[in-house]
Amino acid sequence: MLKVRYFPSWFPGTHYANFARKSSAAFRKLREFPYHQMLDKIVGYSSRLKNSDSWLLQAKGTARPSFLLTQLETLDQKESDAKTKIDLIQTVSTILYVAGADTVSVSALYEGILIYEAYQTSASLAFFVLAMVLYPGCQAKAQEEIDAVVGSDRLPDFHDRKSLPYLECLVQETLR
């Protein structure tokens, strides 16, 4: 069976193979980044003493507890499948890193009590701004609703949420 990756770049239908060739180094760097960042925070990695039971001697104190640190601490370099485990650790830690790199925490306090906490991405905010730019009529309707309920003296708060059904729908649609 012929594989597309071996076809010349000028051959019809090889667009994705060409993209993979061009971007494979960048994806490899992305995949290895969290792993190497953690290794930089660990003492003893580069030496890998042959007489040591663990290649992870001790932490410098800069490595925070994490999935990656836990996996590295339990990894036995002497196992026959250690390279495969390292590849798997790199892949999973990259997925976790990329998923969390864009995450922000949103909390709301009412009289000192946490009443709402959610984790959303800044991509949601960017999507909302894009939607308002593309649909100025929706933005105008939401602004009219805010002005009618809240006025111009203050900002809306969680007490106004039930009185702002259109704005609530915009928020829910953004987070959908």
PDB file of C-alpha atoms in Angstrom:
ATOM      1  CA  MET A   1       0.000   0.000   0.000  1.00  0.00           C
ATOM      2  CA  LEU A   2       1.314   3.438  -0.911  1.00  0.00           C
ATOM      3  CA  LYS A   3       1.586   6.035   1.832  1.00  0.00           C
ATOM      4  CA  VAL A   4       0.823   9.685   1.135  1.00  0.00           C
ATOM      5  CA  ARG A   5       3.821  10.863   3.135  1.00  0.00           C
ATOM      6  CA  TYR A   6       6.165   9.397   0.511  1.00  0.00           C
ATOM      7  CA  PHE A   7       4.492  11.190  -2.396  1.00  0.00           C
ATOM      8  CA  PRO A   8       6.290  14.258  -3.771  1.00  0.00           C
ATOM      9  CA  SER A   9       5.022  17.611  -2.557  1.00  0.00           C
ATOM     10  CA  TRP A  10       3.787  18.617  -6.015  1.00  0.00           C
ATOM     11  CA  PHE A  11       1.562  15.538  -6.319  1.00  0.00           C
ATOM     12  CA  PRO A  12      -2.200  16.258  -6.187  1.00  0.00           C
ATOM     13  CA  GLY A  13      -3.854  15.439  -2.852  1.00  0.00           C
ATOM     14  CA  THR A  14      -0.733  15.785  -0.719  1.00  0.00           C
ATOM     15  CA  HIS A  15      -1.667  19.085   0.942  1.00  0.00           C
ATOM     16  CA  TYR A  16      -2.021  17.543   4.410  1.00  0.00           C
ATOM     17  CA  ALA A  17       1.161  15.507   4.029  1.00  0.00           C
ATOM     18  CA  ASN A  18       2.991  18.714   3.114  1.00  0.00           C
ATOM     19  CA  PHE A  19       1.493  20.475   6.125  1.00  0.00           C
ATOM     20  CA  ALA A  20       2.631  17.600   8.359  1.00  0.00           C
ATOM     21  CA  ARG A  21       6.161  17.763   6.955  1.00  0.00           C
ATOM     22  CA  LYS A  22       6.380  21.507   7.539  1.00  0.00           C
ATOM     23  CA  SER A  23       4.899  21.511  11.025  1.00  0.00           C
ATOM     24  CA  SER A  24       6.239  18.287  12.529  1.00  0.00           C
ATOM     25  CA  ALA A  25       9.208  20.016  14.196  1.00  0.00           C
ATOM     26  CA  ALA A  26       6.918  22.601  15.811  1.00  0.00           C
ATOM     27  CA  PHE A  27       4.544  19.904  17.071  1.00  0.00           C
ATOM     28  CA  ARG A  28       7.487  17.908  18.422  1.00  0.00           C
ATOM     29  CA  LYS A  29       8.717  20.970  20.333  1.00  0.00           C
ATOM     30  CA  LEU A  30       5.209  21.563  21.698  1.00  0.00           C
ATOM     31  CA  ARG A  31       4.965  17.922  22.761  1.00  0.00           C
ATOM     32  CA  GLU A  32       8.319  17.977  24.540  1.00  0.00           C
ATOM     33  CA  PHE A  33       8.019  21.449  26.114  1.00  0.00           C
ATOM     34  CA  PRO A  34       6.217  20.600  29.404  1.00  0.00           C
ATOM     35  CA  TYR A  35       8.372  17.505  29.878  1.00  0.00           C
ATOM     36  CA  HIS A  36      11.643  19.413  29.447  1.00  0.00           C
ATOM     37  CA  GLN A  37      10.400  22.290  31.605  1.00  0.00           C
ATOM     38  CA  MET A  38       9.841  19.830  34.444  1.00  0.00           C
ATOM     39  CA  LEU A  39      13.192  18.139  33.890  1.00  0.00           C
ATOM     40  CA  ASP A  40      14.897  21.522  34.200  1.00  0.00           C
ATOM     41  CA  LYS A  41      13.386  21.827  37.677  1.00  0.00           C
ATOM     42  CA  ILE A  42      14.687  18.446  38.817  1.00  0.00           C
ATOM     43  CA  VAL A  43      18.217  17.804  40.109  1.00  0.00           C
ATOM     44  CA  GLY A  44      20.009  14.713  38.879  1.00  0.00           C
ATOM     45  CA  TYR A  45      18.274  14.223  35.554  1.00  0.00           C
ATOM     46  CA  SER A  46      21.289  14.922  33.380  1.00  0.00           C
ATOM     47  CA  SER A  47      23.635  12.721  35.379  1.00  0.00           C
ATOM     48  CA  ARG A  48      21.399   9.609  35.553  1.00  0.00           C
ATOM     49  CA  LEU A  49      23.742   7.810  37.886  1.00  0.00           C
ATOM     50  CA  LYS A  50      24.079   4.162  36.936  1.00  0.00           C
ATOM     51  CA  ASN A  51      24.298   2.967  40.531  1.00  0.00           C
ATOM     52  CA  SER A  52      21.216   4.913  41.605  1.00  0.00           C
ATOM     53  CA  ASP A  53      17.867   3.160  41.924  1.00  0.00           C
ATOM     54  CA  SER A  54      16.110   6.310  40.849  1.00  0.00           C
ATOM     55  CA  TRP A  55      17.247   8.717  38.162  1.00  0.00           C
ATOM     56  CA  LEU A  56      15.115  11.340  39.875  1.00  0.00           C
ATOM     57  CA  LEU A  57      17.320  12.141  42.860  1.00  0.00           C
ATOM     58  CA  GLN A  58      15.607  15.123  44.443  1.00  0.00           C
ATOM     59  CA  ALA A  59      13.652  18.176  43.497  1.00  0.00           C
ATOM     60  CA  LYS A  60      15.267  21.620  43.543  1.00  0.00           C
ATOM     61  CA  GLY A  61      12.191  22.932  45.272  1.00  0.00           C
ATOM     62  CA  THR A  62      10.928  24.719  42.187  1.00  0.00           C
ATOM     63  CA  ALA A  63       8.904  21.786  40.829  1.00  0.00           C
ATOM     64  CA  ARG A  64       5.316  22.040  42.009  1.00  0.00           C
ATOM     65  CA  PRO A  65       3.205  18.928  42.530  1.00  0.00           C
ATOM     66  CA  SER A  66       1.621  17.987  39.222  1.00  0.00           C
ATOM     67  CA  PHE A  67       0.625  15.104  36.997  1.00  0.00           C
ATOM     68  CA  LEU A  68       3.979  15.259  35.230  1.00  0.00           C
ATOM     69  CA  LEU A  69       6.051  15.307  38.418  1.00  0.00           C
ATOM     70  CA  THR A  70       4.107  12.350  39.827  1.00  0.00           C
ATOM     71  CA  GLN A  71       4.635  10.361  36.644  1.00  0.00           C
ATOM     72  CA  LEU A  72       8.355  11.135  36.573  1.00  0.00           C
ATOM     73  CA  GLU A  73       8.757  10.170  40.232  1.00  0.00           C
ATOM     74  CA  THR A  74       7.157   6.768  39.642  1.00  0.00           C
ATOM     75  CA  LEU A  75       8.973   6.093  36.363  1.00  0.00           C
ATOM     76  CA  ASP A  76      11.575   3.335  36.507  1.00  0.00           C
ATOM     77  CA  GLN A  77      14.239   3.980  33.861  1.00  0.00           C
ATOM     78  CA  LYS A  78      15.400   0.372  34.049  1.00  0.00           C
ATOM     79  CA  GLU A  79      12.119  -1.018  32.708  1.00  0.00           C
ATOM     80  CA  SER A  80      12.209  -2.268  29.147  1.00  0.00           C
ATOM     81  CA  ASP A  81       9.301  -0.052  28.126  1.00  0.00           C
ATOM     82  CA  ALA A  82      10.581   3.139  29.798  1.00  0.00           C
ATOM     83  CA  LYS A  83      10.936   4.964  26.456  1.00  0.00           C
ATOM     84  CA  THR A  84       7.336   4.140  25.565  1.00  0.00           C
ATOM     85  CA  LYS A  85       6.180   5.375  28.979  1.00  0.00           C
ATOM     86  CA  ILE A  86       8.130   8.609  28.545  1.00  0.00           C
ATOM     87  CA  ASP A  87       6.485   9.145  25.143  1.00  0.00           C
ATOM     88  CA  LEU A  88       3.075   8.562  26.706  1.00  0.00           C
ATOM     89  CA  ILE A  89       3.866  10.890  29.624  1.00  0.00           C
ATOM     90  CA  GLN A  90       4.981  13.580  27.170  1.00  0.00           C
ATOM     91  CA  THR A  91       1.821  13.241  25.115  1.00  0.00           C
ATOM     92  CA  VAL A  92      -0.586  13.324  28.046  1.00  0.00           C
ATOM     93  CA  SER A  93       1.243  16.173  29.802  1.00  0.00           C
ATOM     94  CA  THR A  94       1.167  18.203  26.587  1.00  0.00           C
ATOM     95  CA  ILE A  95      -2.578  17.700  26.288  1.00  0.00           C
ATOM     96  CA  LEU A  96      -3.010  18.838  29.886  1.00  0.00           C
ATOM     97  CA  TYR A  97      -0.663  21.787  29.358  1.00  0.00           C
ATOM     98  CA  VAL A  98      -2.389  23.012  26.200  1.00  0.00           C
ATOM     99  CA  ALA A  99      -5.849  22.558  27.700  1.00  0.00           C
ATOM    100  CA  GLY A 100      -4.906  24.496  30.819  1.00  0.00           C
ATOM    101  CA  ALA A 101      -2.764  27.178  29.234  1.00  0.00           C
ATOM    102  CA  ASP A 102      -5.852  29.044  28.094  1.00  0.00           C
ATOM    103  CA  THR A 103      -7.875  28.568  31.289  1.00  0.00           C
ATOM    104  CA  VAL A 104      -8.862  31.341  33.668  1.00  0.00           C
ATOM    105  CA  SER A 105     -10.834  31.182  36.900  1.00  0.00           C
ATOM    106  CA  VAL A 106     -13.990  33.232  37.365  1.00  0.00           C
ATOM    107  CA  SER A 107     -15.431  33.624  40.861  1.00  0.00           C
ATOM    108  CA  ALA A 108     -18.183  35.693  42.403  1.00  0.00           C
ATOM    109  CA  LEU A 109     -18.441  36.599  46.067  1.00  0.00           C
ATOM    110  CA  TYR A 110     -21.595  37.717  47.843  1.00  0.00           C
ATOM    111  CA  GLU A 111     -21.039  39.124  51.333  1.00  0.00           C
ATOM    112  CA  GLY A 112     -17.745  37.236  51.546  1.00  0.00           C
ATOM    113  CA  ILE A 113     -19.254  33.873  50.525  1.00  0.00           C
ATOM    114  CA  LEU A 114     -18.275  32.195  47.298  1.00  0.00           C
ATOM    115  CA  ILE A 115     -21.523  31.846  45.353  1.00  0.00           C
ATOM    116  CA  TYR A 116     -20.231  31.119  41.872  1.00  0.00           C
ATOM    117  CA  GLU A 117     -16.995  29.697  40.586  1.00  0.00           C
ATOM    118  CA  ALA A 118     -16.311  28.532  37.079  1.00  0.00           C
ATOM    119  CA  TYR A 119     -13.343  27.851  34.903  1.00  0.00           C
ATOM    120  CA  GLN A 120     -13.592  29.124  31.386  1.00  0.00           C
ATOM    121  CA  THR A 121     -11.120  29.886  28.718  1.00  0.00           C
ATOM    122  CA  SER A 122     -10.181  33.241  27.345  1.00  0.00           C
ATOM    123  CA  ALA A 123     -11.291  31.786  24.005  1.00  0.00           C
ATOM    124  CA  SER A 124     -14.886  32.128  25.250  1.00  0.00           C
ATOM    125  CA  LEU A 125     -14.351  35.826  25.850  1.00  0.00           C
ATOM    126  CA  ALA A 126     -12.763  36.217  22.426  1.00  0.00           C
ATOM    127  CA  PHE A 127     -15.724  34.378  20.875  1.00  0.00           C
ATOM    128  CA  PHE A 128     -18.171  36.693  22.654  1.00  0.00           C
ATOM    129  CA  VAL A 129     -16.353  39.794  21.398  1.00  0.00           C
ATOM    130  CA  LEU A 130     -16.305  38.357  17.874  1.00  0.00           C
ATOM    131  CA  ALA A 131     -20.030  37.589  18.037  1.00  0.00           C
ATOM    132  CA  MET A 132     -20.803  41.147  19.186  1.00  0.00           C
ATOM    133  CA  VAL A 133     -18.712  42.598  16.360  1.00  0.00           C
ATOM    134  CA  LEU A 134     -20.395  40.379  13.775  1.00  0.00           C
ATOM    135  CA  TYR A 135     -23.901  40.938  15.162  1.00  0.00           C
ATOM    136  CA  PRO A 136     -24.131  44.549  16.361  1.00  0.00           C
ATOM    137  CA  GLY A 137     -27.922  44.256  16.587  1.00  0.00           C
ATOM    138  CA  CYS A 138     -27.527  41.653  19.354  1.00  0.00           C
ATOM    139  CA  GLN A 139     -25.076  43.909  21.144  1.00  0.00           C
ATOM    140  CA  ALA A 140     -27.474  46.861  20.890  1.00  0.00           C
ATOM    141  CA  LYS A 141     -30.396  44.779  22.208  1.00  0.00           C
ATOM    142  CA  ALA A 142     -28.300  43.551  25.167  1.00  0.00           C
ATOM    143  CA  GLN A 143     -27.176  47.117  25.910  1.00  0.00           C
ATOM    144  CA  GLU A 144     -30.781  48.347  25.807  1.00  0.00           C
ATOM    145  CA  GLU A 145     -31.779  45.601  28.261  1.00  0.00           C
ATOM    146  CA  ILE A 146     -28.928  46.525  30.620  1.00  0.00           C
ATOM    147  CA  ASP A 147     -29.809  50.226  30.424  1.00  0.00           C
ATOM    148  CA  ALA A 148     -33.493  49.500  31.126  1.00  0.00           C
ATOM    149  CA  VAL A 149     -32.800  47.269  34.135  1.00  0.00           C
ATOM    150  CA  VAL A 150     -29.630  48.737  35.623  1.00  0.00           C
ATOM    151  CA  GLY A 151     -29.480  52.263  34.276  1.00  0.00           C
ATOM    152  CA  SER A 152     -26.261  54.157  33.761  1.00  0.00           C
ATOM    153  CA  ASP A 153     -25.398  54.683  37.433  1.00  0.00           C
ATOM    154  CA  ARG A 154     -23.857  51.276  38.120  1.00  0.00           C
ATOM    155  CA  LEU A 155     -22.701  48.016  36.578  1.00  0.00           C
ATOM    156  CA  PRO A 156     -24.950  44.942  36.545  1.00  0.00           C
ATOM    157  CA  ASP A 157     -24.380  42.378  39.274  1.00  0.00           C
ATOM    158  CA  PHE A 158     -25.683  38.897  40.074  1.00  0.00           C
ATOM    159  CA  HIS A 159     -28.870  40.310  41.618  1.00  0.00           C
ATOM    160  CA  ASP A 160     -29.799  41.635  38.169  1.00  0.00           C
ATOM    161  CA  ARG A 161     -29.284  38.323  36.422  1.00  0.00           C
ATOM    162  CA  LYS A 162     -32.962  37.232  36.493  1.00  0.00           C
ATOM    163  CA  SER A 163     -33.992  40.608  35.099  1.00  0.00           C
ATOM    164  CA  LEU A 164     -31.616  40.307  32.130  1.00  0.00           C
ATOM    165  CA  PRO A 165     -32.913  37.275  30.185  1.00  0.00           C
ATOM    166  CA  TYR A 166     -31.511  38.334  26.788  1.00  0.00           C
ATOM    167  CA  LEU A 167     -28.038  38.928  28.219  1.00  0.00           C
ATOM    168  CA  GLU A 168     -28.263  35.585  30.058  1.00  0.00           C
ATOM    169  CA  CYS A 169     -29.029  33.865  26.755  1.00  0.00           C
ATOM    170  CA  LEU A 170     -26.034  35.568  25.117  1.00  0.00           C
ATOM    171  CA  VAL A 171     -23.768  34.346  27.908  1.00  0.00           C
ATOM    172  CA  GLN A 172     -25.150  30.797  27.736  1.00  0.00           C
ATOM    173  CA  GLU A 173     -24.776  30.716  23.968  1.00  0.00           C
ATOM    174  CA  THR A 174     -21.191  31.893  24.254  1.00  0.00           C
ATOM    175  CA  LEU A 175     -20.379  29.137  26.740  1.00  0.00           C
ATOM    176  CA  ARG A 176     -22.199  26.449  24.743  1.00  0.00           C
TER     177      ARG A 176
END
